[in-house]
């Protein structure tokens, strides 16, 4: 049970970290103006960085508990789907047909990994 809690916590902190760093940079820089401004760090960016560091520390505890050939594709696939969903709902990013096919392939892969 602890292993599942660690994986879920990793996913939450990793996805939140990436989305918060993006949200912080949009607020500071304005959308599409990355090269026109210096990078300033604001509260959302700091929370995102801390979340991502926590996710890395959790990853260090997760890796020895599972087979790498199982946990890496499983967790990274799920995190990619969650990041794409978060960017769709939070930042109104569009999901095209190629990305949708990729999501379906990732979900099918996750299901296949868990069949045994």
Short mmCIF file of C-alpha atoms in Angstrom, two decimals, residues 20-72:
data_model
loop_
_atom_site.label_atom_id
_atom_site.label_comp_id
_atom_site.label_asym_id
_atom_site.label_seq_id
_atom_site.Cartn_x
_atom_site.Cartn_y
_atom_site.Cartn_z
CA UNK A 20 2.82 25.55 -11.65
CA UNK A 21 6.17 26.45 -13.22
CA UNK A 22 4.37 27.04 -16.52
CA UNK A 23 1.66 29.10 -14.81
CA UNK A 24 4.27 31.20 -13.03
CA UNK A 25 6.17 31.89 -16.23
CA UNK A 26 3.03 32.89 -18.13
CA UNK A 27 2.15 35.41 -15.42
CA UNK A 28 5.67 36.86 -15.27
CA UNK A 29 6.57 36.85 -18.93
CA UNK A 30 3.26 37.06 -20.70
CA UNK A 31 2.37 34.40 -23.20
CA UNK A 32 4.75 34.11 -26.15
CA UNK A 33 7.27 36.65 -24.85
CA UNK A 34 9.94 34.32 -23.51
CA UNK A 35 12.88 35.92 -25.31
CA UNK A 36 11.69 39.49 -24.79
CA UNK A 37 11.95 39.49 -20.98
CA UNK A 38 14.30 38.22 -18.33
CA UNK A 39 13.08 35.26 -16.32
CA UNK A 40 11.77 36.40 -12.98
CA UNK A 41 10.77 33.89 -10.36
CA UNK A 42 7.41 34.44 -8.71
CA UNK A 43 5.45 32.58 -6.04
CA UNK A 44 3.86 30.06 -8.44
CA UNK A 45 7.23 29.28 -9.99
CA UNK A 46 8.79 28.68 -6.58
CA UNK A 47 5.94 26.40 -5.50
CA UNK A 48 6.32 24.55 -8.81
CA UNK A 49 10.06 24.13 -8.31
CA UNK A 50 9.59 22.88 -4.75
CA UNK A 51 6.90 20.44 -5.94
CA UNK A 52 9.18 19.14 -8.66
CA UNK A 53 12.06 18.69 -6.19
CA UNK A 54 9.73 16.78 -3.85
CA UNK A 55 8.71 14.58 -6.79
CA UNK A 56 12.37 13.84 -7.51
CA UNK A 57 12.95 12.85 -3.88
CA UNK A 58 9.90 10.59 -4.01
CA UNK A 59 11.25 9.06 -7.24
CA UNK A 60 14.44 8.12 -5.36
CA UNK A 61 12.29 6.12 -2.91
CA UNK A 62 10.13 4.58 -5.66
CA UNK A 63 12.86 3.23 -7.93
CA UNK A 64 14.24 0.54 -5.55
CA UNK A 65 10.73 -0.74 -4.75
CA UNK A 66 9.78 -1.74 -8.32
CA UNK A 67 11.31 -3.28 -11.42
CA UNK A 68 12.55 -0.42 -13.61
CA UNK A 69 11.09 -2.01 -16.74
CA UNK A 70 7.68 -1.76 -15.08
CA UNK A 71 7.64 1.46 -13.07
CA UNK A 72 9.34 3.87 -15.48
#
